[in-house]
XYZ file of C-alpha atoms in Angstrom:
580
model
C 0.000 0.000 0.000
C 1.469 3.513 -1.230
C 0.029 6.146 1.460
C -0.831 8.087 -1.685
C -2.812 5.651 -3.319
C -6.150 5.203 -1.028
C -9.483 6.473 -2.467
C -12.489 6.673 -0.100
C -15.918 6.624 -1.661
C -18.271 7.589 1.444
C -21.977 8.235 1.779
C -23.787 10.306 4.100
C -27.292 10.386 4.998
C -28.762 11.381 8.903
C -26.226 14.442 9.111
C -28.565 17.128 9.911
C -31.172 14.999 11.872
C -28.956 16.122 15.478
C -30.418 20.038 14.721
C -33.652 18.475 15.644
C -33.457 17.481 18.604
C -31.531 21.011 19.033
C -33.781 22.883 18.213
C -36.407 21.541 19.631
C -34.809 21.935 23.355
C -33.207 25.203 22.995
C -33.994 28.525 20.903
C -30.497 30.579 20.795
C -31.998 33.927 22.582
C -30.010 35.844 19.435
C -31.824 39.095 20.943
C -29.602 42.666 21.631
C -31.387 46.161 19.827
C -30.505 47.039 16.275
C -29.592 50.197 17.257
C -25.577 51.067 17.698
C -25.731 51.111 21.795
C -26.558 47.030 21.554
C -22.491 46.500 19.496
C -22.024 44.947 16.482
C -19.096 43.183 14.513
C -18.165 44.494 11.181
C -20.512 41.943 9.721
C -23.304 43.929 11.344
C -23.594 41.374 14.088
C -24.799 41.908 17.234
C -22.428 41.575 20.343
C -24.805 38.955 22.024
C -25.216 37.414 18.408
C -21.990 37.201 18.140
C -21.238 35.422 21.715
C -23.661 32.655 20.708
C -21.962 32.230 17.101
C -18.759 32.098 19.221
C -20.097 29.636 21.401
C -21.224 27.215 18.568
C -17.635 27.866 16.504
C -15.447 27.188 20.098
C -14.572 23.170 18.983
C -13.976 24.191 15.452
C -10.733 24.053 13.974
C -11.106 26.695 11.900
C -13.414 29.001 13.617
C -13.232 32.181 10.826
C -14.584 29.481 8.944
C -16.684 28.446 11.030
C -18.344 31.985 12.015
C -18.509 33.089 8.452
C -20.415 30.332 7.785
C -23.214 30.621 10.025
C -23.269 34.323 9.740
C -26.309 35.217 8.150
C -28.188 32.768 10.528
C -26.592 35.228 13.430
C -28.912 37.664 12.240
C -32.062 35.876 13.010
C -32.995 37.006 16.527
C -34.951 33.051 17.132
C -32.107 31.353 15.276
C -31.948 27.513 16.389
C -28.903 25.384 16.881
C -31.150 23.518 13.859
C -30.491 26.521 12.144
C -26.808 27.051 12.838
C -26.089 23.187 11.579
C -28.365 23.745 8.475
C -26.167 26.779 7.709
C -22.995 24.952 8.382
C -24.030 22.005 6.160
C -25.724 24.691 3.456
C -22.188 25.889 3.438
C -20.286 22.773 2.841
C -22.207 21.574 0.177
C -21.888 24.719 -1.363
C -17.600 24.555 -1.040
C -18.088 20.745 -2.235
C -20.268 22.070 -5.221
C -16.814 23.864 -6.002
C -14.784 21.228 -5.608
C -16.013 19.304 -7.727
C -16.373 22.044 -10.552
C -12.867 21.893 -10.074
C -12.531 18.564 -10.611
C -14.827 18.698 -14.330
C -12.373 21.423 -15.189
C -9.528 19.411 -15.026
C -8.643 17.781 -18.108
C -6.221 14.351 -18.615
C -5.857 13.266 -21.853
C -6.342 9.488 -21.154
C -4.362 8.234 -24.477
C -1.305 10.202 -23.102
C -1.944 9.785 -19.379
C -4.192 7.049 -18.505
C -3.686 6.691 -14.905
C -4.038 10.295 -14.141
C -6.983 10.297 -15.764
C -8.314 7.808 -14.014
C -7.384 9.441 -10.940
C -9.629 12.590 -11.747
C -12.721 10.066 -13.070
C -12.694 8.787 -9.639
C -12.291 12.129 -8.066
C -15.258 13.548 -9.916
C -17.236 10.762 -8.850
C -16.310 11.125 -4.931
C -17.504 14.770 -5.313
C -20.567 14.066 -6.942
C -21.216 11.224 -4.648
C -20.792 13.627 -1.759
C -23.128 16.755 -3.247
C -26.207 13.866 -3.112
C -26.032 12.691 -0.465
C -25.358 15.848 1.520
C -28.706 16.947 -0.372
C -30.145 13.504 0.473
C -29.258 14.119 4.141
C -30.659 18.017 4.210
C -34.099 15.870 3.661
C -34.184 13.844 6.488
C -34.203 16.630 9.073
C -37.604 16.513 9.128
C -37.717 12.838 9.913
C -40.135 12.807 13.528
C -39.001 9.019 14.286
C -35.744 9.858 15.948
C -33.379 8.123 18.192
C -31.663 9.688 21.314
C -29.657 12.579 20.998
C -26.255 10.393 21.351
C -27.327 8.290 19.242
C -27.333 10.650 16.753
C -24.339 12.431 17.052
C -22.541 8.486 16.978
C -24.633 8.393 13.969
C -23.700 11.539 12.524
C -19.840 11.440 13.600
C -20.086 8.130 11.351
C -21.164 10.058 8.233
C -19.105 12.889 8.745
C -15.893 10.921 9.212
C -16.343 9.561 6.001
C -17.935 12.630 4.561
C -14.163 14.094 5.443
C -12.479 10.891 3.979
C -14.605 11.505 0.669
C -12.849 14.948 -0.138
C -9.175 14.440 1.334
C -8.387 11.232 -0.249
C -10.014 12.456 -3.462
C -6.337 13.037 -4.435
C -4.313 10.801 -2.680
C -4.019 8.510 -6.346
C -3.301 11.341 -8.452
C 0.091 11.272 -9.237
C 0.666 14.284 -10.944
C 1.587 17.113 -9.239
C -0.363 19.714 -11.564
C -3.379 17.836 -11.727
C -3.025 17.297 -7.738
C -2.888 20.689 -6.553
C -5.262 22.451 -8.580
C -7.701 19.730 -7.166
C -6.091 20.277 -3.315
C -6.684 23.902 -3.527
C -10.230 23.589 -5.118
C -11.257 21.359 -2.025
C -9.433 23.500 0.934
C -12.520 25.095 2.045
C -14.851 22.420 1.463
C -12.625 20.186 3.861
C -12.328 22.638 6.461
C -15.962 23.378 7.073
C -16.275 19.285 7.037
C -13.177 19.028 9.640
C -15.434 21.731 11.427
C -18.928 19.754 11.488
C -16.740 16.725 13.041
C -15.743 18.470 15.782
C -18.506 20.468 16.895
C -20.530 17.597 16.633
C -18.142 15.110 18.785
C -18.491 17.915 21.533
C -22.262 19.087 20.896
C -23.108 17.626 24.673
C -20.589 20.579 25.598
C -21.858 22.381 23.412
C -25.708 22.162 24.497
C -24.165 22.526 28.061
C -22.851 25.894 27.154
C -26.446 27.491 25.911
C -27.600 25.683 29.515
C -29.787 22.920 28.313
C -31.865 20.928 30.646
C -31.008 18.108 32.423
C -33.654 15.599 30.709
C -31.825 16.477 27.610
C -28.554 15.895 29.257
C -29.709 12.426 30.522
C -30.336 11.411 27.250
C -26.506 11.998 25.993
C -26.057 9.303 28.209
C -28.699 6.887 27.939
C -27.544 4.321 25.292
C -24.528 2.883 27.033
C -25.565 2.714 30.552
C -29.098 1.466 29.662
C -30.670 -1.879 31.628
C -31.681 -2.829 27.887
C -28.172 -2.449 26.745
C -26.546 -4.100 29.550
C -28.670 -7.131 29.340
C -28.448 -7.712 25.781
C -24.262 -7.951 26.570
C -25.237 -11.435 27.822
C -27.522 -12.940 25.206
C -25.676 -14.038 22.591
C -26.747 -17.441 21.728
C -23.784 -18.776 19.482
C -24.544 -22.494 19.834
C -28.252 -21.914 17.946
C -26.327 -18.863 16.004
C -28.726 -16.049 16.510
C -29.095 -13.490 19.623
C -32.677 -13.949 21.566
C -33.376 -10.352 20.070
C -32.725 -10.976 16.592
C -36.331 -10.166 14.726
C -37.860 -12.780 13.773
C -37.848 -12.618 9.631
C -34.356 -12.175 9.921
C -33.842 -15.358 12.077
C -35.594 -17.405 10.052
C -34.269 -16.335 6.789
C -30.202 -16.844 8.124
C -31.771 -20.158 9.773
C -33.507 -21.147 6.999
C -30.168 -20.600 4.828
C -28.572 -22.655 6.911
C -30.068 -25.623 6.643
C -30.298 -25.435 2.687
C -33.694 -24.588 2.213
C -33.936 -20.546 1.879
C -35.869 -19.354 -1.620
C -33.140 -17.081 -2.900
C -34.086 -14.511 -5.518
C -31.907 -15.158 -7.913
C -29.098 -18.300 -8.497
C -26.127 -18.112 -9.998
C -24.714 -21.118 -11.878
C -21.342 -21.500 -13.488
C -22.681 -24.202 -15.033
C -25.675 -23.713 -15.450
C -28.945 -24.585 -13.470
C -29.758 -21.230 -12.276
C -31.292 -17.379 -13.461
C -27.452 -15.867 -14.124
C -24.177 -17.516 -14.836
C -22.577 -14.310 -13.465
C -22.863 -12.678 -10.501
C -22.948 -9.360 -12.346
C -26.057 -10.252 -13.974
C -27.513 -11.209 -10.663
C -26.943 -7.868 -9.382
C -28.568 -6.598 -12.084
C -31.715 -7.926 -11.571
C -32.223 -5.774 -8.174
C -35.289 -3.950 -8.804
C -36.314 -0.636 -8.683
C -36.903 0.635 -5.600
C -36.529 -2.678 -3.653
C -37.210 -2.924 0.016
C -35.687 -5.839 2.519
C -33.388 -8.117 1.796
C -32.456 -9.737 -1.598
C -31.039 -13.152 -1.797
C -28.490 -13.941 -4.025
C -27.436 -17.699 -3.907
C -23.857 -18.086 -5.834
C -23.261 -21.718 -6.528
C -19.629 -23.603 -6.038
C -17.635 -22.398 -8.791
C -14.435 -19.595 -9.883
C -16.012 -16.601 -10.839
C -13.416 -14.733 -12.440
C -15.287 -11.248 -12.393
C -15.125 -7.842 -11.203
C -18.293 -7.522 -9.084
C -19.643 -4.266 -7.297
C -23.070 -3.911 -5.268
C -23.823 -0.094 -6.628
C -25.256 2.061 -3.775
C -28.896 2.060 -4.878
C -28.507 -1.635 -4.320
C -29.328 -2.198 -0.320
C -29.872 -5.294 1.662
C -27.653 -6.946 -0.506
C -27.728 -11.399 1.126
C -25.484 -12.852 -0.664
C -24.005 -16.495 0.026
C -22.187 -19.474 -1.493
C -21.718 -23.279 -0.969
C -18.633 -22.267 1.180
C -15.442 -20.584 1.326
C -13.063 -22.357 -1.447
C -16.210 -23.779 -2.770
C -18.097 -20.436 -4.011
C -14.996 -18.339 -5.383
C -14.697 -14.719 -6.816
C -11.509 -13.776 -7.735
C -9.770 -11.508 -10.066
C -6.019 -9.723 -10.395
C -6.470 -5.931 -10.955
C -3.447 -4.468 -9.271
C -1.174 -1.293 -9.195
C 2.045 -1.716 -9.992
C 1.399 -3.834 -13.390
C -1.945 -2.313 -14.512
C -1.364 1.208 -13.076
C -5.243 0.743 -11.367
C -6.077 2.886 -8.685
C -6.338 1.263 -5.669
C -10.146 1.400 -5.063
C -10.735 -0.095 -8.912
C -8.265 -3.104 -8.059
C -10.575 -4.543 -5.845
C -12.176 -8.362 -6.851
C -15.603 -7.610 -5.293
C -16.910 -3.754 -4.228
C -19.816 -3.226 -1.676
C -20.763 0.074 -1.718
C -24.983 -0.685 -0.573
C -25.758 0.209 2.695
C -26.192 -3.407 5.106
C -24.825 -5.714 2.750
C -24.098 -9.094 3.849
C -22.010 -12.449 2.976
C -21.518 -15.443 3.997
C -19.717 -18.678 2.825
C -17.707 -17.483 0.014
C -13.868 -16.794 -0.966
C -12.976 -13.005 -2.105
C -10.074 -13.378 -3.781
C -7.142 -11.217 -5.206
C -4.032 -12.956 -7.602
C -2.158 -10.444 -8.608
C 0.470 -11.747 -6.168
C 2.849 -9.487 -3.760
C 4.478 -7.912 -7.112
C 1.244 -6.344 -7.739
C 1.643 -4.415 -4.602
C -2.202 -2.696 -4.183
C -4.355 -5.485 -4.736
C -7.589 -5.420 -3.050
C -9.490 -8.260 -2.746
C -12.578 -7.218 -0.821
C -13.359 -3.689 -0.688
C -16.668 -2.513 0.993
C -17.704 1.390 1.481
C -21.672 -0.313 2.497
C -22.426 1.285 5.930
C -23.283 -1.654 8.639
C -22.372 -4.276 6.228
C -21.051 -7.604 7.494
C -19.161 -10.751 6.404
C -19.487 -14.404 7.638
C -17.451 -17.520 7.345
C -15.899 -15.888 4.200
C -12.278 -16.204 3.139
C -10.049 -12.951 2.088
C -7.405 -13.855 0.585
C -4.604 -11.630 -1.417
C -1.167 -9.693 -0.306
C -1.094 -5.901 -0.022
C -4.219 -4.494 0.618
C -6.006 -7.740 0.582
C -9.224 -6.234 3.166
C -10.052 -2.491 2.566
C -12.412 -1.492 5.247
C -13.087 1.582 2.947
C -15.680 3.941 4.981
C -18.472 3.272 7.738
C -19.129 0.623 10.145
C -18.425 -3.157 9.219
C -18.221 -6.551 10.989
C -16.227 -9.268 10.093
C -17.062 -13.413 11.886
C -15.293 -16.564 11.470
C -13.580 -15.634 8.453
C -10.118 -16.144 7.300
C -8.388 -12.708 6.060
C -4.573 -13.167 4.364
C -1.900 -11.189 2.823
C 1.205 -9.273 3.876
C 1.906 -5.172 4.047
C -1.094 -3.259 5.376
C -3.746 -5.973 4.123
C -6.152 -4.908 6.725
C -6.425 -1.047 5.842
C -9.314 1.234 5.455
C -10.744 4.789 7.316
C -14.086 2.823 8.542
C -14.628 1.957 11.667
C -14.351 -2.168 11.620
C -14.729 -4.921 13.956
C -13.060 -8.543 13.044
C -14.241 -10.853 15.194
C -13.605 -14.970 15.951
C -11.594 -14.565 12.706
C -8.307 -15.977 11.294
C -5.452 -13.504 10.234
C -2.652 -15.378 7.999
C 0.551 -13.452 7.241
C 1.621 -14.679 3.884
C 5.472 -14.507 2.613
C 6.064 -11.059 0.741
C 8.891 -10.543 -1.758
C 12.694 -10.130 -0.895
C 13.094 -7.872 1.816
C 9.888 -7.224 2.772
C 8.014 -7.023 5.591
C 4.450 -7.977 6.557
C 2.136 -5.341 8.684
C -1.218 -6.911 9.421
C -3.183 -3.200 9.566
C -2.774 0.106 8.214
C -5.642 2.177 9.941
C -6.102 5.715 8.244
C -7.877 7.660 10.661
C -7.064 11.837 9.976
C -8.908 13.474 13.111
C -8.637 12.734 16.582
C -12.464 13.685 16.827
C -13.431 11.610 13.558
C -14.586 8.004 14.232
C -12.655 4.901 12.488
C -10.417 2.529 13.424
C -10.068 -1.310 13.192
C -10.328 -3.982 16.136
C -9.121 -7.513 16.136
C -11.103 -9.414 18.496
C -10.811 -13.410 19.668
C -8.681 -13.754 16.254
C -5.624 -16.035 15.538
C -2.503 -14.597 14.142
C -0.656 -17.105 12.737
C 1.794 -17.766 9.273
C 1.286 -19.460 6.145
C 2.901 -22.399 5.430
C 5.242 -20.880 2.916
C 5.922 -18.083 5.090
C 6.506 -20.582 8.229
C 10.423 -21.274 7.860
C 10.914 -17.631 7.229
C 8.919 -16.526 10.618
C 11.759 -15.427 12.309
C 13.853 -13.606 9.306
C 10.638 -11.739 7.519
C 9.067 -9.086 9.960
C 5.769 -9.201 11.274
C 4.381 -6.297 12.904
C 0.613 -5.914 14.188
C 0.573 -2.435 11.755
C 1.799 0.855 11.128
C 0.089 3.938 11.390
C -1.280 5.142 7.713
C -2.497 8.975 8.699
C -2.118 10.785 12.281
C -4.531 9.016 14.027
C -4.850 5.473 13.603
C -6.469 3.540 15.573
C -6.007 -0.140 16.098
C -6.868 -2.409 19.133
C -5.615 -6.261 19.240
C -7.720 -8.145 21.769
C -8.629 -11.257 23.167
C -6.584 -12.735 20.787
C -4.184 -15.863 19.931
C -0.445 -14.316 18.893
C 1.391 -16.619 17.165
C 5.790 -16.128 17.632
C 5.800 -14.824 14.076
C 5.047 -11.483 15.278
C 7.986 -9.071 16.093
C 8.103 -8.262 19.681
C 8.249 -4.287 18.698
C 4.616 -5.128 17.773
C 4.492 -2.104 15.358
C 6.159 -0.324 12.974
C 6.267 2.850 12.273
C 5.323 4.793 9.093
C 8.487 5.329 7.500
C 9.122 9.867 6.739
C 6.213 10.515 8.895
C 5.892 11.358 12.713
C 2.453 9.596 12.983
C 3.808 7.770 16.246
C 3.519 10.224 18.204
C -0.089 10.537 17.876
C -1.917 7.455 16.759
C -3.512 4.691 19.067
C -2.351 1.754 19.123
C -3.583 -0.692 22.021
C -3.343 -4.557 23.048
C -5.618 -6.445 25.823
C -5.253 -9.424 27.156
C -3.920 -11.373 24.243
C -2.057 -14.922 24.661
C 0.088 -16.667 22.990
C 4.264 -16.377 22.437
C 3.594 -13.033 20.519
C 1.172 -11.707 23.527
C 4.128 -10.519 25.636
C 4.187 -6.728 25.293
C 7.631 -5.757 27.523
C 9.241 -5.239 24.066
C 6.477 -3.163 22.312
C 8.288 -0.316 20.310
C 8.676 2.596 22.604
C 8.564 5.296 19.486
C 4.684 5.228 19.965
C 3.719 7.813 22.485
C 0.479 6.631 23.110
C 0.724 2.893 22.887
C -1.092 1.083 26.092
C -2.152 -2.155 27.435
C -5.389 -1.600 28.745
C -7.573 -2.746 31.238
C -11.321 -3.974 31.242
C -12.677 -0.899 31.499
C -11.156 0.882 28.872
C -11.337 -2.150 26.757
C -14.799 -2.231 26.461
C -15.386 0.564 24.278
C -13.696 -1.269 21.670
C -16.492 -3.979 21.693
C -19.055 -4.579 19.683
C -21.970 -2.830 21.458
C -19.936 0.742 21.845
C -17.331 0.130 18.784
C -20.028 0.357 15.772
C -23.228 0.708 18.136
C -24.234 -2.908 17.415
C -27.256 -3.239 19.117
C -29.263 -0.730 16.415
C -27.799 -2.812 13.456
C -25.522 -6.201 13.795
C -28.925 -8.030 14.745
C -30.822 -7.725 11.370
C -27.908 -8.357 9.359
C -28.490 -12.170 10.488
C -24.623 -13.082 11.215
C -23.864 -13.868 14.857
C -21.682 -11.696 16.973
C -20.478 -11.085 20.791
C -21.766 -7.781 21.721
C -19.014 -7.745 24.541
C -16.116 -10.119 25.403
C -15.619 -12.967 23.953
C -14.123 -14.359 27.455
C-alpha cells in the first residue's frame, strides 16, 4: 500500500437529523437592539449574536470558517442550533459544489496519461457522490421518528468521518503534481468546514451545556450505554443456535432457513448452469427498482473470475455461497502492473448500505508484485461478512468507509492488508501473514484515521494470528508487525486474541518519513500466545497502552459500531461484549 494511493468513496445520509433534537430543546436567545448602543461586529452582528456564534464555533478548527459560515443565521434574533447546523451544512455543500467544478475542469488526456486520468474520473465521482447525499441528508431533518440525541451524534460522527475521507483522499491517487494541486486547492474550504462539522458535533453535549440545556436532555446523551436494555443484551448471545434472543424474527428465520439449505433465494447463480445468471454481475442486475428488505443472491460452487460491485442504490444486498473455497470470486487488478487505482483493483466492491455475505472466498491474484491489490473492498455502511475467506497480499481487506463486521472468516496477505478509514470490527476470525517478496516485511493493519475527533479505526477481536505455510520457515527472518500507522490518528486495538511467535516483539512499525507515532492509538488487551508478551512493544509510539477492562470495552461490539441498532438484522452472529 502507497500512502498516496487510497481512495475513499463515502456516503452520508442522517447528518442534519442532530439540529432536531436542538432545536427543539433550545432557541439561541439571538436578541440585543438594532440600534448602535446594543455592538455589532463588522458583519453587522450583534455583540450577544456574536457570543452565541462564538459559542457554537469554540470546537472548530477553523473558527473564521466556522463563524462566516453561520453568519447570516446570526442575524435571526430566534435562530436555532437547527439553524446554525443547516447553515454549516448549506455551506459545505456549497464549497463541495466547487470542488467538484474543479474537478470537471480538469482535463487528462487518457491516451497520453491514462492513470491520471483515471485518478480525476474517480475524483469527480467522490464529489458528486458527496453533493447527493449531503442533499439527500438536508431531507431527512424533518424525519419525527428519531433516536436519542447520542445516538445521533454516533450516527452523525459516522457520516461525517467519512464525509471528510470523501474529499481528502479524493487526491491521494493522483500522481501528478499539476493535476493534484489544482484539485487540493479547489477542495481546501470544502474540507475545512467538514473538519469543522466533526468536531462540533463530537463535543455538541458541551456544546448544548454551554447554551444551559436541561437536564432531561442531558440524561439522554447518556442513555444508550448505561441502559438496563443495553446491559442485558451484553449477555444474550446465543452462538450455539447462532442467533441473539433479540434478533427479529424474519431475519432469524431467513439466516436459519439458509442454513439448513432450504432458503428461496431470488436469484441463483450457476457456473454451469442450473440457475437465473451464470454471473454474478447479472444477478446484481436484476435488483429492482426501488426494492425494500433483503435480496437473496445464492452463488453456486464455482471460480467466478469477475469484477463484481453492489452499486449504492442496491441495499440489503444477502449474498451467500456453498462455502469458502467452494463459491470463489476472484480476479487480479493491481497497481504496480496495470497502473489501477487502488479502489478499482478490488475483486468484489460493496458500496450498498447493510450488505451481507456469507460462505464465500474473495479473492485477489495479482500476487505481492502487484503491490495494491484489493481483494474485498466494501464502502456499504453496517455491512457484514461471515465464514468468508479474504485472501490476497497488499491491501487484501479495505475497510473503505463506515461501520463493518467481520465473523469466522479467514483474512490473508502481507503489508497493510487490513487497511481502510471505517470503523471495523473482526471478530472470531483468522489472520494469515503470507510470505512477501525479498526484503519485505508484513504489517497486518494500516488504519487511516485523519482526526482525533473523527470516528474509524479497526479492532481484532478473539482472532488467531498465525503464518502461512510458505511463510513458516521464514517466521523469524521476515518481519511481522501488528501495523503501522497510515495517517495521524490510527487507531487499532488487538484483543482477546491468539499471537502466534511470528510477530515481532516491537509489535508495530512505524510509518516510514512521517511522525504519525507520536499521535496514533495503538492498544493490546489481554492477548495470549508467544507473541502476547508486550515488555518489548516499540517505545517510538507515544500513546501505545495495554489496557484494562474498562477501557477495553469501548472497543467492543456494542460501543465500537453501536451494534445493538444494526448487527442483529444483518443475520450473522456476533459477541456484543467479550468474547471471554
Amino acid at each position: 500500500m502507497a500512502g498516496n494511493n487510497k481512495i475513499i468513496i463515502p456516503l452520508v445520509s442522517l447528518i442534519l437529523v442532530v439540529g432536531v433534537v436542538c432545536g427543539a430543546v433550545l432557541v439561541l436567545n439571538m436578541g440585543g437592539n438594532d440600534n448602535a448602543s446594543s455592538g455589532k461586529d463588522n458583519n453587522g452582528i450583534s455583540n450577544g449574536s456574536m457570543k452565541h456564534v462564538t459559542t457554537f464555533c469554540q470546537y472548530a478548527e477553523y473558527k473564521d470558517e466556522c463563524a462566516r459560515s453561520i453568519s447570516h443565521v446570526a442575524h435571526n434574533r430566534s435562530a436555532t442550533t437547527k439553524d446554525f447546523i443547516f447553515a454549516a451544512i448549506e455551506a459545505t455543500l456549497e464549497a463541495v459544489h466547487k470542488s467538484h467544478q474543479v474537478a470537471v475542469n480538469t482535463e487528462v488526456d487518457q491516451g497520453a496519461d491514462p492513470y491520471n486520468h483515471m485518478a480525476i474520473e474517480d475524483c469527480k465521482e467522490l464529489l458528486q457522490d458527496a453533493i447527493a447525499d449531503l442533499q439527500a441528508s438536508i431531507s431527512v431533518v424533518g424525519d419525527s421518528e428519531l433516536h436519542t440525541l447520542n445516538d445521533r451524534v454516533d450516527e452523525l460522527l459516522n457520516w461525517m468521518s467519512a464525509v471528510y475521507a470523501y474529499q481528502t483522499t479524493c487526491t491521494e491517487q493522483i500522481e501528478n503534481p499539476e493535476y493534484k494541486s489544482a484539485i487540493e486547492d479547489g477542495m481546501i474550504n470544502a474540507t475545512q468546514l467538514t473538519n469543522n462539522a466533526i468536531n462540533i458535533i463530537a463535543e455538541m453535549s458541551k456544546v448544548l451545556e454551554a447554551f444551559n440545556i436541561t437536564k432531561t436532555t442531558t440524561d439522554l446523551l447518556h442513555k444508550g450505554e448505561n441502559s438496563n436494555t443495553a446491559s442485558r443484551r451484553l449477555l444474550e448471545i446465543d452462538d450455539e443456535h447462532y442467533f441473539p434472543e433479540w434478533f427479529p424474527v424474519a431475519d432469524r428465520k431467513l439466516l436459519a432457513a439458509q442454513r439448513r439449505g432450504n432458503l428461496r433465494p431470488n436469484v441463483v447463480v450457476s457456473k454451469n448452469g442450473g440457475g437465473q445468471f451464470k454471473t454474478i454481475t447479472g444477478a446484481l442486475k436484476s435488483y429492482p427498482k426501488k426494492h425494500k428488505g433483503k435480496y437473496v443472491i445464492y452463488v453456486k460452487a464455482g471460480v467466478y473470475n469477475e469484477i463484481v460491485e453492489v452499486s449504492k442504490k442496491m441495499k440489503n444486498v444477502f449474498m451467500y455461497g456453498d462455502g469458502a473455497g467452494k463459491t470463489i470470486i476472484t480476479g487480479n487488478k493491481n497497481y504496480a502492473l496495470m497502473k489501477v487505482t487502488t479502489s478499482k483493483t478490488a475483486t468484489f466492491a460493496a458500496l450498498g448500505q447493510g450488505f451481507v455475505a456469507r460462505g464465500i472466498t474473495f479473492r485477489n491474484t495479482a500476487g505481492p508484485q502487484g503491490h495494491q491489490a484489493v481483494a474485498y473492498r466494501s464502502q456499504s455502511d453496517m455491512s457484514a461478512l461471515f465464514d468468508c475467506s479474504i485472501e490476497g497480499y497488499q491491501d487484501t481487506l479495505y475497510y473503505h468507509t463506515y461501520r463493518q463486521f467481520y465473523r469466522n472468516c479467514v483474512i490473508s496477505g502481507t503489508i497493510d492488508f487490513i487497511f481502510g478509514k471505517g470503523t471495523a470490527l473482526i471478530q472470531n476470525s483468522v489472520i494469515i501473514a503470507r510470505k512477501p517478496l525479498a526484503n519485505q516485511f508484513n504489517t497486518i493493519t494500516a488504519d487511516g484515521k485523519e482526526l482525533a475527533k473523527a470516528k474509524g479505526g479497526v479492532v481484532l477481536q478473539n482472532c488467531k494470528i498465525v503464518p502461512e505455510s510458505a511463510l513458516y520457515p521464514l517466521r523469524f527472518k521476515v518481519k511481522t508487525y501488528f501495523g503501522r500507522p497510515w495517517k495521524a490518528y490510527s487507531t487499532t486495538v488487538v484483543m482477546e486474541s491468539q499471537i502466534g511467535d511470528l510477530l515481532s516483539p516491537l509489535g508495530w512499525k512505524i510509518w516510514d518519513g512521517e511522525k504519525f507515532e507520536n499521535t496514533c492509538l495503538y492498544y493490546e488487551y489481554r492477548n495470549s500466545g508467544p507473541g502476547a508478551n508486550t515488555s518489548r512493544r516499540n517505545r517510538a509510539f507515544k500513546k501505545f497502552d495495554v489496557l484494562g477492562p474498562i477501557r477495553a470495552r469501548k472497543f467492543t461490539a456494542g460501543l465500537w459500531l453501536d451494534a445493538n441498532r444494526w448487527l442483529p438484522a444483518t443475520g450473522v452472529p456476533f459477541a456484543i461484549g467479550y468474547t471471554k
